[in-house]
mmCIF file of C-alpha atoms and ligand atoms in Angstrom:
data_model
loop_
_atom_site.group_PDB
_atom_site.id
_atom_site.type_symbol
_atom_site.label_atom_id
_atom_site.label_comp_id
_atom_site.label_asym_id
_atom_site.label_seq_id
_atom_site.Cartn_x
_atom_site.Cartn_y
_atom_site.Cartn_z
ATOM 1 C CA UNK A 13 81.170 68.358 80.058
ATOM 2 C CA UNK A 14 78.944 71.144 78.762
ATOM 3 C CA UNK A 15 76.714 70.728 81.784
ATOM 4 C CA UNK A 16 79.785 71.174 84.042
ATOM 5 C CA UNK A 17 80.745 74.319 82.111
ATOM 6 C CA UNK A 18 77.263 75.815 82.559
ATOM 7 C CA UNK A 19 77.258 74.903 86.319
ATOM 8 C CA UNK A 20 80.614 76.640 86.568
ATOM 9 C CA UNK A 21 79.228 79.762 85.016
ATOM 10 C CA UNK A 22 76.075 79.744 87.075
ATOM 11 C CA UNK A 23 77.667 78.971 90.490
ATOM 12 C CA UNK A 24 81.139 80.449 89.953
ATOM 13 C CA UNK A 25 82.599 77.100 91.151
ATOM 14 C CA UNK A 26 82.427 73.367 91.085
ATOM 15 C CA UNK A 27 83.306 70.815 93.711
ATOM 16 C CA UNK A 28 86.669 69.035 93.564
ATOM 17 C CA UNK A 29 85.301 66.137 91.586
ATOM 18 C CA UNK A 30 83.595 68.500 89.186
ATOM 19 C CA UNK A 31 86.807 70.416 88.493
ATOM 20 C CA UNK A 32 88.748 67.172 88.104
ATOM 21 C CA UNK A 33 86.143 65.883 85.618
ATOM 22 C CA UNK A 34 86.258 69.132 83.654
ATOM 23 C CA UNK A 35 89.987 69.047 83.398
ATOM 24 C CA UNK A 36 90.286 65.353 82.544
ATOM 25 C CA UNK A 37 87.447 65.703 80.012
ATOM 26 C CA UNK A 38 89.155 68.424 78.014
ATOM 27 C CA UNK A 39 88.638 68.087 74.277
ATOM 28 C CA UNK A 40 88.590 70.763 71.455
ATOM 29 C CA UNK A 41 84.810 71.250 71.612
ATOM 30 C CA UNK A 42 84.569 71.924 75.282
ATOM 31 C CA UNK A 43 87.764 74.038 75.126
ATOM 32 C CA UNK A 44 86.112 76.229 72.521
ATOM 33 C CA UNK A 45 82.937 76.420 74.488
ATOM 34 C CA UNK A 46 84.837 77.613 77.666
ATOM 35 C CA UNK A 47 86.982 79.992 75.665
ATOM 36 C CA UNK A 48 83.976 81.739 74.103
ATOM 37 C CA UNK A 49 82.222 81.985 77.496
ATOM 38 C CA UNK A 50 85.402 83.373 79.148
ATOM 39 C CA UNK A 51 86.150 85.894 76.337
ATOM 40 C CA UNK A 52 82.529 87.050 76.490
ATOM 41 C CA UNK A 53 82.728 87.599 80.263
ATOM 42 C CA UNK A 54 86.093 89.394 79.915
ATOM 43 C CA UNK A 55 84.614 91.644 77.189
ATOM 44 C CA UNK A 56 81.561 92.397 79.339
ATOM 45 C CA UNK A 57 83.585 93.301 82.467
ATOM 46 C CA UNK A 58 86.618 94.949 80.949
ATOM 47 C CA UNK A 59 86.014 95.463 77.241
ATOM 48 C CA UNK A 60 88.674 94.719 74.639
ATOM 49 C CA UNK A 61 91.451 96.772 76.359
ATOM 50 C CA UNK A 62 94.269 94.760 77.849
ATOM 51 C CA UNK A 63 96.155 96.296 80.809
ATOM 52 C CA UNK A 64 99.886 96.633 80.509
ATOM 53 C CA UNK A 65 102.306 96.320 83.459
ATOM 54 C CA UNK A 66 105.881 97.235 83.229
ATOM 55 C CA UNK A 67 107.830 94.346 84.764
ATOM 56 C CA UNK A 68 111.094 95.405 86.446
ATOM 57 C CA UNK A 69 113.188 92.383 87.491
ATOM 58 C CA UNK A 70 115.516 94.284 89.853
ATOM 59 C CA UNK A 71 117.508 91.442 91.435
ATOM 60 C CA UNK A 72 118.077 87.764 90.607
ATOM 61 C CA UNK A 73 119.833 86.926 93.966
ATOM 62 C CA UNK A 74 117.681 84.364 95.836
ATOM 63 C CA UNK A 75 117.990 82.665 99.170
ATOM 64 C CA UNK A 76 115.536 79.976 98.137
ATOM 65 C CA UNK A 77 116.226 76.814 96.302
ATOM 66 C CA UNK A 78 112.969 76.019 94.453
ATOM 67 C CA UNK A 79 113.721 72.939 92.349
ATOM 68 C CA UNK A 80 112.170 74.383 89.198
ATOM 69 C CA UNK A 81 113.664 77.868 89.171
ATOM 70 C CA UNK A 82 116.732 79.002 87.229
ATOM 71 C CA UNK A 83 117.752 81.659 89.827
ATOM 72 C CA UNK A 84 117.641 79.220 92.731
ATOM 73 C CA UNK A 85 120.407 79.648 95.240
ATOM 74 C CA UNK A 86 122.282 76.466 94.190
ATOM 75 C CA UNK A 87 122.534 77.499 90.553
ATOM 76 C CA UNK A 88 126.210 78.640 90.568
ATOM 77 C CA UNK A 89 125.964 79.283 86.900
ATOM 78 C CA UNK A 90 123.468 82.085 87.200
ATOM 79 C CA UNK A 91 125.124 85.448 86.855
ATOM 80 C CA UNK A 92 123.802 87.546 89.632
ATOM 81 C CA UNK A 93 122.920 91.312 89.492
ATOM 82 C CA UNK A 94 121.114 93.901 91.593
ATOM 83 C CA UNK A 95 119.708 97.303 90.568
ATOM 84 C CA UNK A 96 120.022 100.122 93.072
ATOM 85 C CA UNK A 97 117.376 102.705 93.820
ATOM 86 C CA UNK A 98 118.608 105.108 91.121
ATOM 87 C CA UNK A 99 118.591 102.396 88.459
ATOM 88 C CA UNK A 100 115.114 101.337 89.576
ATOM 89 C CA UNK A 101 113.832 104.876 89.252
ATOM 90 C CA UNK A 102 115.525 105.212 85.916
ATOM 91 C CA UNK A 103 113.746 102.169 84.546
ATOM 92 C CA UNK A 104 110.494 103.324 85.951
ATOM 93 C CA UNK A 105 110.974 106.722 84.230
ATOM 94 C CA UNK A 106 111.516 104.963 80.883
ATOM 95 C CA UNK A 107 108.366 102.861 81.578
ATOM 96 C CA UNK A 108 106.406 105.917 82.572
ATOM 97 C CA UNK A 109 107.270 107.627 79.318
ATOM 98 C CA UNK A 110 106.170 104.548 77.419
ATOM 99 C CA UNK A 111 102.809 104.907 79.077
ATOM 100 C CA UNK A 112 102.952 102.258 81.874
ATOM 101 C CA UNK A 113 100.917 103.195 84.916
ATOM 102 C CA UNK A 114 101.696 100.025 86.833
ATOM 103 C CA UNK A 115 105.205 98.975 87.802
ATOM 104 C CA UNK A 116 105.762 95.428 88.887
ATOM 105 C CA UNK A 117 108.895 95.228 91.019
ATOM 106 C CA UNK A 118 109.986 91.557 91.045
ATOM 107 C CA UNK A 119 113.086 89.800 92.355
ATOM 108 C CA UNK A 120 114.363 86.587 93.842
ATOM 109 C CA UNK A 121 114.109 86.520 97.630
ATOM 110 C CA UNK A 122 117.063 88.846 98.143
ATOM 111 C CA UNK A 123 117.796 89.829 101.735
ATOM 112 C CA UNK A 124 119.855 92.723 100.412
ATOM 113 C CA UNK A 125 116.495 94.444 99.932
ATOM 114 C CA UNK A 126 115.424 94.505 103.579
ATOM 115 C CA UNK A 127 112.164 95.836 104.987
ATOM 116 C CA UNK A 128 113.506 99.454 105.161
ATOM 117 C CA UNK A 129 115.255 99.527 101.810
ATOM 118 C CA UNK A 130 112.205 98.219 99.992
ATOM 119 C CA UNK A 131 110.080 100.819 101.787
ATOM 120 C CA UNK A 132 112.455 103.486 100.596
ATOM 121 C CA UNK A 133 112.237 102.199 97.019
ATOM 122 C CA UNK A 134 108.385 102.037 97.110
ATOM 123 C CA UNK A 135 108.119 105.538 98.534
ATOM 124 C CA UNK A 136 110.556 106.957 95.957
ATOM 125 C CA UNK A 137 108.704 105.358 93.034
ATOM 126 C CA UNK A 138 105.397 106.533 94.421
ATOM 127 C CA UNK A 139 106.580 110.064 95.023
ATOM 128 C CA UNK A 140 108.050 110.311 91.506
ATOM 129 C CA UNK A 141 105.077 108.701 89.792
ATOM 130 C CA UNK A 142 102.072 109.343 91.984
ATOM 131 C CA UNK A 143 99.547 108.300 89.398
ATOM 132 C CA UNK A 144 101.128 104.854 88.832
ATOM 133 C CA UNK A 145 100.323 101.660 90.778
ATOM 134 C CA UNK A 146 103.077 99.660 92.425
ATOM 135 C CA UNK A 147 103.008 95.954 92.443
ATOM 136 C CA UNK A 148 105.521 94.063 94.493
ATOM 137 C CA UNK A 149 106.629 90.443 93.886
ATOM 138 C CA UNK A 150 109.417 89.733 96.355
ATOM 139 C CA UNK A 151 108.357 86.454 97.833
ATOM 140 C CA UNK A 152 107.649 85.469 101.420
ATOM 141 C CA UNK A 153 108.228 88.215 104.052
ATOM 142 C CA UNK A 154 106.942 89.138 107.524
ATOM 143 C CA UNK A 155 103.548 90.611 108.001
ATOM 144 C CA UNK A 156 105.359 93.713 109.423
ATOM 145 C CA UNK A 157 107.294 94.209 106.242
ATOM 146 C CA UNK A 158 104.191 93.877 104.112
ATOM 147 C CA UNK A 159 102.389 96.356 106.287
ATOM 148 C CA UNK A 160 105.263 98.842 106.115
ATOM 149 C CA UNK A 161 105.428 98.586 102.265
ATOM 150 C CA UNK A 162 101.723 99.046 101.956
ATOM 151 C CA UNK A 163 101.971 102.242 104.062
ATOM 152 C CA UNK A 164 104.844 103.406 101.816
ATOM 153 C CA UNK A 165 102.518 103.173 98.784
ATOM 154 C CA UNK A 166 102.511 99.608 97.425
ATOM 155 C CA UNK A 167 99.152 98.713 95.970
ATOM 156 C CA UNK A 168 99.409 95.104 94.908
ATOM 157 C CA UNK A 169 101.368 91.937 95.613
ATOM 158 C CA UNK A 170 101.969 88.875 93.474
ATOM 159 C CA UNK A 171 102.781 85.692 95.275
ATOM 160 C CA UNK A 172 101.951 82.506 93.466
ATOM 161 C CA UNK A 173 100.951 79.723 95.879
ATOM 162 C CA UNK A 174 102.562 77.346 93.360
ATOM 163 C CA UNK A 175 100.387 74.382 94.332
ATOM 164 C CA UNK A 176 97.702 74.025 97.128
ATOM 165 C CA UNK A 177 98.551 70.380 97.744
ATOM 166 C CA UNK A 178 101.126 70.039 100.563
ATOM 167 C CA UNK A 179 102.662 66.795 99.206
ATOM 168 C CA UNK A 180 103.029 68.337 95.792
ATOM 169 C CA UNK A 181 104.496 71.443 97.332
ATOM 170 C CA UNK A 182 107.174 69.300 99.020
ATOM 171 C CA UNK A 183 108.200 67.800 95.688
ATOM 172 C CA UNK A 184 108.757 71.265 94.227
ATOM 173 C CA UNK A 185 110.575 72.838 97.143
ATOM 174 C CA UNK A 186 113.336 72.077 99.630
ATOM 175 C CA UNK A 187 112.217 70.992 103.112
ATOM 176 C CA UNK A 188 112.836 74.420 104.612
ATOM 177 C CA UNK A 189 110.066 75.970 102.535
ATOM 178 C CA UNK A 190 106.557 75.497 103.842
ATOM 179 C CA UNK A 191 103.292 75.854 102.055
ATOM 180 C CA UNK A 192 101.769 77.053 105.301
ATOM 181 C CA UNK A 193 103.982 80.122 105.390
ATOM 182 C CA UNK A 194 103.215 80.956 101.726
ATOM 183 C CA UNK A 195 99.446 80.754 102.477
ATOM 184 C CA UNK A 196 99.948 82.844 105.651
ATOM 185 C CA UNK A 197 101.596 85.551 103.500
ATOM 186 C CA UNK A 198 98.716 85.606 101.004
ATOM 187 C CA UNK A 199 96.164 85.971 103.773
ATOM 188 C CA UNK A 200 98.289 88.675 105.497
ATOM 189 C CA UNK A 201 98.578 90.564 102.203
ATOM 190 C CA UNK A 202 94.835 90.446 101.632
ATOM 191 C CA UNK A 203 94.154 91.589 105.145
ATOM 192 C CA UNK A 204 96.502 94.538 104.749
ATOM 193 C CA UNK A 205 94.511 95.782 101.784
ATOM 194 C CA UNK A 206 96.738 94.754 98.918
ATOM 195 C CA UNK A 207 95.249 93.622 95.649
ATOM 196 C CA UNK A 208 96.675 90.166 95.799
ATOM 197 C CA UNK A 209 97.619 87.674 93.101
ATOM 198 C CA UNK A 210 98.099 83.944 93.695
ATOM 199 C CA UNK A 211 98.793 81.339 90.985
ATOM 200 C CA UNK A 212 100.639 78.300 89.889
ATOM 201 C CA UNK A 213 102.547 76.674 87.066
ATOM 202 C CA UNK A 214 100.707 74.371 84.720
ATOM 203 C CA UNK A 215 102.448 71.036 84.189
ATOM 204 C CA UNK A 216 104.976 71.387 86.993
ATOM 205 C CA UNK A 217 106.625 68.073 87.684
ATOM 206 C CA UNK A 218 104.435 65.570 89.635
ATOM 207 C CA UNK A 219 101.319 67.702 89.193
ATOM 208 C CA UNK A 220 98.128 65.647 89.098
ATOM 209 C CA UNK A 221 94.631 66.539 87.912
ATOM 210 C CA UNK A 222 93.540 66.496 91.509
ATOM 211 C CA UNK A 223 96.202 69.087 92.405
ATOM 212 C CA UNK A 224 94.842 71.431 89.765
ATOM 213 C CA UNK A 225 91.398 70.923 91.142
ATOM 214 C CA UNK A 226 92.688 71.889 94.574
ATOM 215 C CA UNK A 227 94.366 75.001 93.034
ATOM 216 C CA UNK A 228 91.069 76.072 91.573
ATOM 217 C CA UNK A 229 89.202 75.468 94.889
ATOM 218 C CA UNK A 230 91.868 77.545 96.623
ATOM 219 C CA UNK A 231 91.384 80.428 94.175
ATOM 220 C CA UNK A 232 87.703 80.344 95.060
ATOM 221 C CA UNK A 233 88.478 80.393 98.711
ATOM 222 C CA UNK A 234 91.145 83.188 98.694
ATOM 223 C CA UNK A 235 89.257 85.179 96.173
ATOM 224 C CA UNK A 236 92.265 87.121 94.957
ATOM 225 C CA UNK A 237 92.190 90.130 92.655
ATOM 226 C CA UNK A 238 94.769 88.626 90.294
ATOM 227 C CA UNK A 239 95.639 85.061 89.236
ATOM 228 C CA UNK A 240 98.922 84.316 87.595
ATOM 229 C CA UNK A 241 99.266 80.977 85.744
ATOM 230 C CA UNK A 242 101.746 79.937 83.090
ATOM 231 C CA UNK A 243 103.237 76.695 81.836
ATOM 232 C CA UNK A 244 106.179 75.139 83.667
ATOM 233 C CA UNK A 245 109.349 75.301 81.450
ATOM 234 C CA UNK A 246 112.438 73.446 82.393
ATOM 235 C CA UNK A 247 115.690 75.298 83.064
ATOM 236 C CA UNK A 248 118.889 73.448 82.089
ATOM 237 C CA UNK A 249 120.730 74.072 85.382
ATOM 238 C CA UNK A 250 118.018 72.876 87.811
ATOM 239 C CA UNK A 251 117.081 69.423 89.073
ATOM 240 C CA UNK A 252 113.997 69.511 86.883
ATOM 241 C CA UNK A 253 115.985 69.984 83.657
ATOM 242 C CA UNK A 254 114.694 66.714 82.118
ATOM 243 C CA UNK A 255 110.994 67.194 82.825
ATOM 244 C CA UNK A 256 108.750 68.145 79.894
ATOM 245 C CA UNK A 257 107.267 71.606 79.685
ATOM 246 C CA UNK A 258 103.634 72.208 80.638
ATOM 247 C CA UNK A 259 100.925 72.026 77.984
ATOM 248 C CA UNK A 260 99.927 75.294 76.264
ATOM 249 C CA UNK A 261 96.362 74.182 75.538
ATOM 250 C CA UNK A 262 95.835 73.079 79.128
ATOM 251 C CA UNK A 263 97.105 76.447 80.318
ATOM 252 C CA UNK A 264 94.666 78.261 78.013
ATOM 253 C CA UNK A 265 91.806 75.929 79.201
ATOM 254 C CA UNK A 266 92.561 76.773 82.823
ATOM 255 C CA UNK A 267 92.739 80.484 82.019
ATOM 256 C CA UNK A 268 89.182 80.211 80.657
ATOM 257 C CA UNK A 269 87.976 78.288 83.680
ATOM 258 C CA UNK A 270 89.450 80.888 85.997
ATOM 259 C CA UNK A 271 87.912 83.767 84.048
ATOM 260 C CA UNK A 272 84.513 82.099 84.306
ATOM 261 C CA UNK A 273 84.947 81.503 88.057
ATOM 262 C CA UNK A 274 86.218 85.098 88.781
ATOM 263 C CA UNK A 275 84.756 87.443 86.137
ATOM 264 C CA UNK A 276 86.505 90.530 87.374
ATOM 265 C CA UNK A 277 89.925 89.037 88.120
ATOM 266 C CA UNK A 278 93.055 90.502 86.581
ATOM 267 C CA UNK A 279 94.511 87.627 84.591
ATOM 268 C CA UNK A 280 97.790 87.896 82.799
ATOM 269 C CA UNK A 281 98.789 86.101 79.607
ATOM 270 C CA UNK A 282 102.236 85.381 80.866
ATOM 271 C CA UNK A 283 105.738 85.533 79.425
ATOM 272 C CA UNK A 284 106.087 81.833 79.939
ATOM 273 C CA UNK A 285 103.001 81.184 77.774
ATOM 274 C CA UNK A 286 104.563 83.418 75.127
ATOM 275 C CA UNK A 287 107.873 81.634 75.448
ATOM 276 C CA UNK A 288 106.431 78.158 74.745
ATOM 277 C CA UNK A 289 104.222 79.340 71.852
ATOM 278 C CA UNK A 290 104.976 82.195 69.507
ATOM 279 C CA UNK A 291 101.274 83.271 69.808
ATOM 280 C CA UNK A 292 100.853 82.121 73.398
ATOM 281 C CA UNK A 293 100.005 85.520 74.860
ATOM 282 C CA UNK A 294 97.575 86.299 72.040
ATOM 283 C CA UNK A 295 95.912 82.959 72.631
ATOM 284 C CA UNK A 296 95.887 83.777 76.396
ATOM 285 C CA UNK A 297 93.933 86.967 75.771
ATOM 286 C CA UNK A 298 91.494 85.126 73.427
ATOM 287 C CA UNK A 299 90.941 82.665 76.292
ATOM 288 C CA UNK A 300 90.034 85.260 78.797
ATOM 289 C CA UNK A 301 93.230 86.929 79.991
ATOM 290 C CA UNK A 302 93.249 90.767 80.293
ATOM 291 C CA UNK A 303 96.747 91.678 81.396
ATOM 292 C CA UNK A 304 100.125 91.535 79.723
ATOM 293 C CA UNK A 305 103.412 92.391 81.493
ATOM 294 C CA UNK A 306 106.010 93.621 79.021
ATOM 295 C CA UNK A 307 109.511 93.548 80.387
ATOM 296 C CA UNK A 308 111.087 96.827 81.592
ATOM 297 C CA UNK A 309 114.275 95.431 82.978
ATOM 298 C CA UNK A 310 117.390 97.158 81.492
ATOM 299 C CA UNK A 311 119.187 95.245 78.679
ATOM 300 C CA UNK A 312 122.227 94.121 80.681
ATOM 301 C CA UNK A 313 120.108 92.579 83.449
ATOM 302 C CA UNK A 314 117.273 91.040 81.476
ATOM 303 C CA UNK A 315 119.483 88.337 80.038
ATOM 304 C CA UNK A 316 120.210 87.192 83.475
ATOM 305 C CA UNK A 317 116.733 86.951 85.018
ATOM 306 C CA UNK A 318 116.207 83.470 83.604
ATOM 307 C CA UNK A 319 113.724 81.366 85.545
ATOM 308 C CA UNK A 320 113.422 78.924 82.613
ATOM 309 C CA UNK A 321 115.040 78.316 79.234
ATOM 310 C CA UNK A 322 114.143 80.061 75.976
ATOM 311 C CA UNK A 323 112.622 83.052 77.674
ATOM 312 C CA UNK A 324 111.364 85.646 75.066
ATOM 313 C CA UNK A 325 112.267 89.285 74.932
ATOM 314 C CA UNK A 326 115.702 88.849 76.579
ATOM 315 C CA UNK A 327 117.426 90.812 73.750
ATOM 316 C CA UNK A 328 114.872 93.616 73.482
ATOM 317 C CA UNK A 329 114.612 97.020 74.950
ATOM 318 C CA UNK A 330 111.680 98.262 76.979
ATOM 319 C CA UNK A 331 110.264 100.289 74.140
ATOM 320 C CA UNK A 332 110.418 97.348 71.755
ATOM 321 C CA UNK A 333 108.532 95.138 74.184
ATOM 322 C CA UNK A 334 105.897 97.819 74.713
ATOM 323 C CA UNK A 335 105.168 98.330 71.060
ATOM 324 C CA UNK A 336 105.550 94.659 70.133
ATOM 325 C CA UNK A 337 102.804 93.837 72.590
ATOM 326 C CA UNK A 338 100.601 96.638 71.295
ATOM 327 C CA UNK A 339 100.954 95.313 67.689
ATOM 328 C CA UNK A 340 100.224 91.807 68.822
ATOM 329 C CA UNK A 341 97.060 92.938 70.584
ATOM 330 C CA UNK A 342 96.036 94.935 67.549
ATOM 331 C CA UNK A 343 96.329 91.856 65.358
ATOM 332 C CA UNK A 344 93.705 90.049 67.362
ATOM 333 C CA UNK A 345 91.210 92.930 67.629
ATOM 334 C CA UNK A 346 92.288 94.006 71.104
ATOM 335 C CA UNK A 347 94.064 97.157 72.176
ATOM 336 C CA UNK A 348 96.169 98.521 75.072
ATOM 337 C CA UNK A 349 94.453 100.031 78.062
ATOM 338 C CA UNK A 350 96.961 102.398 79.605
ATOM 339 C CA UNK A 351 95.076 103.113 82.820
ATOM 340 C CA UNK A 352 96.264 101.877 86.212
ATOM 341 C CA UNK A 353 94.052 98.840 85.799
ATOM 342 C CA UNK A 354 92.963 98.246 89.357
ATOM 343 C CA UNK A 355 90.574 95.500 90.243
ATOM 344 C CA UNK A 356 86.976 96.754 89.768
ATOM 345 C CA UNK A 357 86.267 96.222 93.503
ATOM 346 C CA UNK A 358 89.415 98.062 94.699
ATOM 347 C CA UNK A 359 89.160 101.332 96.623
ATOM 348 C CA UNK A 360 92.568 103.065 96.869
HETATM 349 N N1 SAH B 23 110.734 85.237 94.129
HETATM 350 C C1 SAH B 23 109.409 85.753 93.899
HETATM 351 C C2 SAH B 23 109.176 86.109 92.471
HETATM 352 C C3 SAH B 23 109.910 85.520 91.416
HETATM 353 S S1 SAH B 23 109.527 83.961 90.811
HETATM 354 C C4 SAH B 23 108.348 84.759 94.446
HETATM 355 O O1 SAH B 23 108.772 83.759 95.038
HETATM 356 O O2 SAH B 23 107.258 85.039 94.353
HETATM 357 C C5 SAH B 23 107.986 84.255 89.864
HETATM 358 C C6 SAH B 23 107.219 82.982 89.404
HETATM 359 O O3 SAH B 23 107.854 82.421 88.324
HETATM 360 C C7 SAH B 23 107.201 81.897 90.443
HETATM 361 O O4 SAH B 23 106.133 82.133 91.336
HETATM 362 C C8 SAH B 23 106.989 80.613 89.608
HETATM 363 O O5 SAH B 23 105.665 80.266 89.551
HETATM 364 C C9 SAH B 23 107.443 81.047 88.227
HETATM 365 N N2 SAH B 23 108.589 80.174 87.714
HETATM 366 C C10 SAH B 23 109.718 79.869 88.394
HETATM 367 N N3 SAH B 23 110.398 78.971 87.641
HETATM 368 C C11 SAH B 23 109.666 78.638 86.576
HETATM 369 C C12 SAH B 23 109.850 77.747 85.473
HETATM 370 N N4 SAH B 23 110.880 76.982 85.432
HETATM 371 N N5 SAH B 23 108.898 77.645 84.578
HETATM 372 C C13 SAH B 23 107.821 78.480 84.610
HETATM 373 N N6 SAH B 23 107.566 79.363 85.613
HETATM 374 C C14 SAH B 23 108.457 79.431 86.607
#
């Protein structure tokens, strides 16, 4: 195990068997070894500062029907909402005043926000807050739409690949969703000059060790600027309601592996991690993460953006989330970095 960890650090990767062996061989000693390596690398590249991103969940309408997700189209119990341009700008203003210099605009795949409307939103946010970065997370769209939004001022795009194994992908999604299109989107986004984030859920139903090994190989191949991983958490009104949640320690272990593979990646300690474990996000940072995304969504809406059960922060206001995260980081000897937090290799 220790040899595999050292090879990973030296070469920045392993082969599929190597990754599978490292994952299956997980034990407390090797987890600690990887965590210390990963935290050391993160400190060397980024220091102790953790980048904050204000997450604005501006619509929970979705045309997709992902089997794991609480805002899937078939969930008639989800109360739907949309924010208009003015409300989006208002939330960004609140976030700007709280010090956020990245806004992450996320939604279900909502056709109401077409190519031109999104472009208008991006341009308005950019004009109002020219020193802030804009990250979009709106799902699979055409290359033309991605290109237009990039020109309007979008800097980054988050689109988790969810799983790199086509058979596993089919078990998590309805037949009309294709892994090939998701991958096409990721390569288009990279090509268009976005800072791109892929990622996956840990412990999603039917996930095997070999699937995780393929996910890690895919990260190496795509070489994204960001990688979002978090545990799967069941949602009571989805077909996966009876599956167990993903494992927090395995999530932390994979965070450390990804940090060692991609020393300068932007790696969030996710809300899902914090929802499964009261100290999940702190543990994530201690395992190599360097980004936290406090929620900026206005109070009425945030209770409705429920991808999974028992999500944290649904009753808080933006300022509470912002300062709660700062306190938590303080408690583990880290601090908030309020700069835009671009990837070190990114030229705007
Ligand atoms: N619609 C957009 C963004 C919203 S979903 C998109 O498709 O990219 C954001 C992420 O939440 C998904 O990529 C998925 O990995 C994660 N997610 C969805 N349901 C979840 C669940 N039940 N537990 C944990 N994470 C979940």
